[in-house]
Amino acid sequence: MTMQQLLQGVNVFLIGMMGTGKTTVGQKLAQRLNYRFFDSDVLIERVTQQRISDIFATQGEETFRELESQVLSELASCTKSVIATGGGIILKPINWSYLHHGLIVWLDAPVPILTKRLKKDKTRPLLQQTDLSLKLQSLLEERRYLYAQCDLQIIIDEYQTPDDIVEQILELVPTVIQPKLEISQELN
């Protein structure tokens, strides 16, 4: 059975902290599955015609989270899509109802890797004017139990490439999705 037959068009939602590689891995995974790729943050920026950092600065995090939920609700109605979500998408309970329309994959990287990847990134609103490692640790501790509600957890180490992570996801998908059995016409 091919991966496409196993997934039957079900969306794959990538969740996890900022810096885990959801966008890069998502693009590569979509190519492998012959799916479309969407990044919820990019869609928010397109719809609002504002950068996310500007939305946070001018309208606040709550407004951003509302926009994020609206975009996710639209994406959940799609099929055959890999969707990279924002790191905080799991904070609003309503978003779980949308995420459960697909396979939820948590890209889980330890704080030292996230710190290394994000130390020069000045675009992340939640990481401004703060000790980067402490803030990432705090966010991860606050969110870990929510991320853990995923269907599949992929633990990332510093030596894995995005292609390695995609391979790991593809290897593990059959452990969480059972193939549908073809029921014979004779039984009807």
Rosetta silent file (secondary structure, phi, psi, omega in degrees, C-alpha in Angstrom):
SEQUENCE: MTMQQLLQGVNVFLIGMMGTGKTTVGQKLAQRLNYRFFDSDVLIERVTQQRISDIFATQGEETFRELESQVLSELASCTKSVIATGGGIILKPINWSYLHHGLIVWLDAPVPILTKRLKKDKTRPLLQQTDLSLKLQSLLEERRYLYAQCDLQIIIDEYQTPDDIVEQILELVPTVIQPKLEISQELN
SCORE:     score description
SCORE:     0.000 S_00000001
   1 L     0.000  131.357  179.618    0.000    0.000    0.000 S_00000001
   2 L   -77.970  163.792  178.639    1.407    3.402   -0.944 S_00000001
   3 H   -62.313  -38.192  179.289    1.581    6.323    1.469 S_00000001
   4 H   -62.826  -40.456  178.235   -1.053    8.143   -0.639 S_00000001
   5 H   -67.012  -38.580  179.998   -3.434    5.178   -0.332 S_00000001
   6 H   -66.045  -45.448 -178.365   -2.804    4.992    3.396 S_00000001
   7 H   -73.887  -28.200  179.664   -3.402    8.722    3.969 S_00000001
   8 L    49.657   41.716  176.151   -6.431    8.845    1.623 S_00000001
   9 L    81.211    0.455 -179.222   -6.072   12.595    1.169 S_00000001
  10 L   -64.685  136.665  176.992   -5.964   13.368    4.887 S_00000001
  11 L   -66.769  153.435  172.646   -4.108   16.592    5.695 S_00000001
  12 E  -115.776  118.725  178.813   -0.872   16.519    7.661 S_00000001
  13 E  -101.764  124.843  176.365   -0.572   19.305   10.246 S_00000001
  14 E   -98.101  122.576  177.637    2.917   20.092   11.533 S_00000001
  15 E  -119.299  164.577  177.495    2.965   21.553   15.036 S_00000001
  16 L   144.531  173.203 -178.823    5.848   22.457   17.319 S_00000001
  17 L   -64.282  157.087  171.938    7.928   25.307   18.613 S_00000001
  18 L   -58.907  142.017  178.426    9.272   28.037   16.377 S_00000001
  19 L    90.847   -0.127 -179.919   12.576   26.968   14.893 S_00000001
  20 L   -81.614  -13.608  178.743   11.765   23.267   14.598 S_00000001
  21 L    97.615   23.810 -177.060   11.691   23.453   10.800 S_00000001
  22 H   -57.732  -41.622 -178.751    7.954   23.071   10.202 S_00000001
  23 H   -68.046  -50.442 -178.351    8.057   25.132    6.987 S_00000001
  24 H   -63.359  -48.181  179.116   11.128   23.476    5.475 S_00000001
  25 H   -64.027  -41.236 -179.461   10.081   19.966    6.479 S_00000001
  26 H   -60.371  -43.173  178.659    6.504   20.687    5.403 S_00000001
  27 H   -61.726  -44.324 -179.068    7.546   21.759    1.909 S_00000001
  28 H   -68.584  -39.863  178.509    9.650   18.614    1.459 S_00000001
  29 H   -64.526  -42.252  178.640    6.956   16.348    2.910 S_00000001
  30 H   -60.307  -42.507  177.651    4.348   17.858    0.595 S_00000001
  31 H   -60.134  -45.969 -178.237    6.595   17.159   -2.400 S_00000001
  32 H   -63.626  -35.774 -177.888    7.083   13.548   -1.339 S_00000001
  33 H   -88.338   -7.008 -172.044    3.341   13.017   -0.838 S_00000001
  34 L    59.470   43.296  178.153    2.377   14.989   -3.955 S_00000001
  35 L  -107.608  166.186  169.524    0.345   17.246   -1.637 S_00000001
  36 E   -81.108  158.700  176.724   -0.051   21.025   -1.560 S_00000001
  37 E  -121.333  135.140  174.473    1.870   22.963    1.060 S_00000001
  38 E  -131.393  141.253  171.894    0.524   25.801    3.194 S_00000001
  39 E  -113.666  116.143 -174.605    2.218   27.808    5.931 S_00000001
  40 H   -60.091  -35.291  179.137   -0.445   29.316    8.195 S_00000001
  41 H   -65.768  -41.141  178.180    1.790   32.273    9.113 S_00000001
  42 H   -62.770  -41.505  179.362    2.380   33.135    5.433 S_00000001
  43 H   -64.559  -39.716  177.371   -1.364   32.993    4.777 S_00000001
  44 H   -60.575  -44.625  179.818   -2.056   35.317    7.727 S_00000001
  45 H   -63.779  -37.923  178.358    0.467   37.805    6.330 S_00000001
  46 H   -66.515  -45.814 -177.169   -1.120   37.600    2.870 S_00000001
  47 H   -64.547  -43.598 -175.977   -4.664   38.045    4.155 S_00000001
  48 H   -88.582  -15.713 -174.017   -3.820   40.968    6.454 S_00000001
  49 L    55.802   38.034  176.832   -1.057   42.398    4.257 S_00000001
  50 L  -138.723  149.658  172.566    0.960   42.828    7.444 S_00000001
  51 L   -72.659  151.592 -179.509    3.949   41.043    8.895 S_00000001
  52 H   -60.074  -39.372  178.988    3.176   38.930   11.936 S_00000001
  53 H   -60.915  -34.694  177.984    5.520   41.043   14.046 S_00000001
  54 H   -71.289  -37.522  177.257    3.472   44.118   13.032 S_00000001
  55 H   -62.268  -45.655  177.497    0.193   42.402   13.934 S_00000001
  56 H   -59.218  -45.133 -174.825    1.607   41.571   17.383 S_00000001
  57 H   -68.963  -40.087 -173.172    2.915   45.145   17.807 S_00000001
  58 H   -95.804  -29.982 -174.543   -0.200   46.998   16.649 S_00000001
  59 H  -120.219  -14.019  176.122   -3.083   44.665   17.493 S_00000001
  60 L    93.191  164.458 -177.352   -1.683   42.265   20.076 S_00000001
  61 H   -64.726  -37.468 -177.594   -1.272   38.541   20.417 S_00000001
  62 H   -61.429  -42.340  176.978   -4.995   37.869   20.954 S_00000001
  63 H   -62.873  -42.691  177.810   -5.888   39.374   17.567 S_00000001
  64 H   -60.075  -44.194 -178.759   -3.143   37.318   15.946 S_00000001
  65 H   -62.822  -35.329  176.541   -4.463   34.132   17.604 S_00000001
  66 H   -65.388  -45.071  177.563   -7.965   34.893   16.258 S_00000001
  67 H   -60.602  -41.503 -179.962   -6.583   35.334   12.732 S_00000001
  68 H   -60.305  -42.735  178.640   -4.617   32.113   13.164 S_00000001
  69 H   -65.045  -41.045  178.944   -7.815   30.225   14.099 S_00000001
  70 H   -61.881  -46.113  179.804   -9.684   31.649   11.104 S_00000001
  71 H   -64.113  -43.539 -179.935   -6.938   30.588    8.700 S_00000001
  72 H   -62.639  -38.433  179.485   -6.697   27.141   10.288 S_00000001
  73 H   -62.186  -38.065  177.060  -10.459   26.623    9.977 S_00000001
  74 H   -68.176  -44.566 -178.423  -10.190   27.298    6.238 S_00000001
  75 H   -65.392  -33.249 -178.496   -7.161   25.027    5.828 S_00000001
  76 H   -64.537  -22.685 -179.957   -8.854   22.184    7.717 S_00000001
  77 L   -83.080   -7.147  177.300  -11.496   21.994    4.996 S_00000001
  78 L   -80.196  170.654  171.136   -8.834   21.248    2.378 S_00000001
  79 L  -131.574  167.598  177.641   -7.533   17.799    1.519 S_00000001
  80 L    49.470   49.827 -179.228   -4.167   16.520    0.336 S_00000001
  81 E  -134.070  143.063  168.320   -2.299   19.316    2.091 S_00000001
  82 E  -104.190  128.382 -173.671    0.667   19.574    4.421 S_00000001
  83 E  -124.072  116.333  173.617    0.154   22.548    6.731 S_00000001
  84 E   -85.968  123.796 -177.499    2.911   24.170    8.791 S_00000001
  85 L  -104.409  164.247  174.169    1.275   25.904   11.739 S_00000001
  86 L   -70.736  153.066 -176.162    2.491   28.625   14.061 S_00000001
  87 L   -58.577  -28.312 -177.656    4.098   27.450   17.294 S_00000001
  88 L   -98.187    8.925 -176.259    1.227   28.722   19.440 S_00000001
  89 H   -60.179  -24.824 -176.211   -1.641   27.328   17.367 S_00000001
  90 H   -79.345   -5.303 -176.507   -2.191   24.652   20.001 S_00000001
  91 H   -73.596  -29.799 -178.201   -3.036   27.245   22.687 S_00000001
  92 L   -95.450  123.010 -178.891   -6.664   27.760   21.604 S_00000001
  93 H   -54.472  -36.770 -179.249   -8.931   24.751   22.231 S_00000001
  94 H   -58.776  -32.094 -177.960  -10.990   25.460   19.077 S_00000001
  95 H   -65.131  -28.175  178.324   -7.876   24.863   16.970 S_00000001
  96 H   -64.776  -32.850  177.975   -7.724   21.248   18.118 S_00000001
  97 H   -65.344  -31.725  176.828  -11.091   20.628   16.463 S_00000001
  98 H   -76.875  -43.895 -178.997   -9.527   21.774   13.173 S_00000001
  99 H   -60.510  -34.440 -177.949   -6.251   19.897   13.689 S_00000001
 100 L   -71.602   -0.271  172.087   -8.145   16.662   14.315 S_00000001
 101 L   -77.337   -5.278 -177.285   -9.337   16.795   10.697 S_00000001
 102 L  -145.018 -168.037  176.515   -5.888   15.484    9.806 S_00000001
 103 E   -89.843  124.715 -176.509   -2.764   13.767   11.049 S_00000001
 104 E  -100.984  116.277 -178.357   -1.018   15.908   13.695 S_00000001
 105 E  -114.136  121.154  178.928    2.778   15.631   13.662 S_00000001
 106 E   -94.344  115.128  171.049    4.783   17.313   16.442 S_00000001
 107 E   -86.324  111.268 -171.027    8.296   18.328   15.433 S_00000001
 108 E  -114.201  108.253  178.612    9.991   18.304   18.823 S_00000001
 109 L  -116.114  141.770  178.357   13.459   19.840   19.110 S_00000001
 110 L   -67.926  155.903 -176.494   15.302   20.492   22.376 S_00000001
 111 H   -54.316  -42.503  179.632   15.822   24.088   23.516 S_00000001
 112 H   -58.221  -36.832  177.367   19.587   24.194   22.729 S_00000001
 113 H   -68.358  -44.387  179.524   18.835   23.400   19.057 S_00000001
 114 H   -61.696  -42.289  179.722   16.036   25.985   18.944 S_00000001
 115 H   -60.675  -46.009  179.737   18.303   28.588   20.559 S_00000001
 116 H   -60.723  -43.006 -177.990   21.038   27.944   18.020 S_00000001
 117 H   -71.437  -31.128 -172.045   18.590   28.197   15.111 S_00000001
 118 H  -103.100   -2.452 -172.064   16.799   31.314   16.362 S_00000001
 119 L   -61.579  -27.447  179.135   19.615   33.400   17.884 S_00000001
 120 L  -101.531   -0.017 -176.868   19.899   35.683   14.837 S_00000001
 121 L   -84.364  112.870 -178.527   16.170   35.752   14.005 S_00000001
 122 L  -100.997    9.689 -175.214   14.748   39.167   14.881 S_00000001
 123 L   -95.339   -6.960 -174.057   11.295   38.538   13.335 S_00000001
 124 L   -88.893  111.552 -175.364    9.748   36.491   16.159 S_00000001
 125 H   -58.785  -36.142 -176.517    7.478   38.704   18.305 S_00000001
 126 H   -77.390   -6.576 -177.226    7.574   36.440   21.367 S_00000001
 127 H  -108.583    8.797 -178.170   11.385   36.428   21.432 S_00000001
 128 L   -78.082  145.052  176.710   12.042   40.172   21.512 S_00000001
 129 L    45.611   54.476 -179.786   13.946   41.792   24.406 S_00000001
 130 L  -155.136  162.853  172.729   14.403   38.601   26.351 S_00000001
 131 L   -73.153  114.670 -171.417   16.912   35.891   27.188 S_00000001
 132 H   -56.846  -52.303 -177.807   16.379   33.574   24.222 S_00000001
 133 H   -61.418  -44.129 -179.725   17.090   30.233   25.931 S_00000001
 134 H   -64.281  -41.888  179.994   15.006   31.071   28.991 S_00000001
 135 H   -65.218  -44.760  178.743   12.082   32.281   26.879 S_00000001
 136 H   -62.362  -41.786  178.398   12.164   29.182   24.648 S_00000001
 137 H   -61.684  -44.294  179.872   12.357   26.938   27.721 S_00000001
 138 H   -62.406  -46.831  179.217    9.422   28.751   29.292 S_00000001
 139 H   -62.018  -43.246 -179.058    7.310   28.529   26.109 S_00000001
 140 H   -64.814  -42.415  178.568    8.118   24.850   25.662 S_00000001
 141 H   -62.482  -39.355  179.716    7.236   24.036   29.272 S_00000001
 142 H   -67.035  -32.654 -171.812    3.945   25.928   28.890 S_00000001
 143 H  -103.694  -15.582 -171.770    3.068   24.152   25.628 S_00000001
 144 H   -52.415  -45.795 -177.395    4.571   20.657   25.951 S_00000001
 145 H   -64.885  -27.521  176.723    1.417   18.995   27.308 S_00000001
 146 H   -76.226  -47.460  176.913   -0.547   20.472   24.402 S_00000001
 147 H   -56.010  -36.214 -175.936    1.969   19.411   21.764 S_00000001
 148 L   -65.670   -8.770  176.623    1.913   15.940   23.319 S_00000001
 149 L   -81.819    9.285 -179.193   -1.702   15.537   22.162 S_00000001
 150 L   -68.831  170.387  173.466   -0.342   14.947   18.651 S_00000001
 151 L   -84.787  -30.611 -172.927   -0.740   11.748   16.652 S_00000001
 152 E  -146.520  125.117  178.635    2.972   11.439   15.978 S_00000001
 153 E  -105.932  125.962  177.733    5.980   12.922   17.802 S_00000001
 154 E  -112.182  111.502  179.667    9.225   13.346   15.864 S_00000001
 155 E   -87.514  123.656 -173.496   12.187   14.071   18.130 S_00000001
 156 L   -99.687  136.577  171.770   14.762   16.115   16.242 S_00000001
 157 L  -114.031  168.220 -171.623   18.488   16.080   16.874 S_00000001
 158 L   -69.501  -13.529 -177.105   21.029   18.593   15.617 S_00000001
 159 L   -96.878   -7.539  179.910   22.444   16.270   12.962 S_00000001
 160 L   -76.241  138.313  172.566   19.189   15.519   11.151 S_00000001
 161 L   -90.731  164.565  174.077   18.527   17.199    7.836 S_00000001
 162 H   -54.923  -38.517  178.211   15.002   18.155    6.761 S_00000001
 163 H   -63.350  -38.471  176.707   15.096   15.158    4.398 S_00000001
 164 H   -61.413  -40.944 -178.382   15.979   12.865    7.328 S_00000001
 165 H   -67.231  -41.573  177.084   12.996   14.208    9.269 S_00000001
 166 H   -59.855  -45.130  178.662   10.669   13.659    6.287 S_00000001
 167 H   -59.106  -42.419 -180.000   11.907   10.054    6.019 S_00000001
 168 H   -62.944  -43.240  178.144   11.251    9.547    9.733 S_00000001
 169 H   -60.175  -49.474 -177.325    7.701   10.907    9.385 S_00000001
 170 H   -62.641  -34.992  177.122    6.998    8.681    6.386 S_00000001
 171 H   -67.520  -35.004 -173.791    8.356    5.629    8.217 S_00000001
 172 H   -90.931  -18.236 -179.893    6.185    6.298   11.265 S_00000001
 173 H   -53.058  -44.532 -179.743    2.883    7.263    9.591 S_00000001
 174 H   -62.682  -14.999  178.440    1.868    3.588    9.181 S_00000001
 175 H   -80.258  -14.851 -178.411    2.201    3.169   12.958 S_00000001
 176 H  -119.437   -9.834  176.242   -0.615    5.665   13.562 S_00000001
 177 L  -120.653  122.210  178.545   -2.894    5.207   10.540 S_00000001
 178 L   -91.296  135.653  177.949   -4.493    1.849    9.970 S_00000001
 179 L   -64.711  143.361  176.786   -5.343    0.917    6.378 S_00000001
 180 L   -77.765  134.116  179.832   -9.044    0.681    5.653 S_00000001
 181 L   -81.130  139.599  174.609  -10.087   -2.828    4.829 S_00000001
 182 L   -80.152  118.175  179.889  -11.915   -3.479    1.594 S_00000001
 183 L   -90.663  127.204 -176.579  -15.149   -5.177    2.575 S_00000001
 184 L   -63.560  145.750  176.612  -16.239   -7.725    0.055 S_00000001
 185 H   -62.387  -26.032 -177.931  -19.508   -7.223   -1.795 S_00000001
 186 H   -61.998  -25.300 -177.870  -20.385  -10.773   -0.745 S_00000001
 187 H   -77.591  -15.890 -176.663  -20.937   -9.585    2.818 S_00000001
 188 L   -80.769    0.000    0.000  -23.703   -7.189    1.801 S_00000001
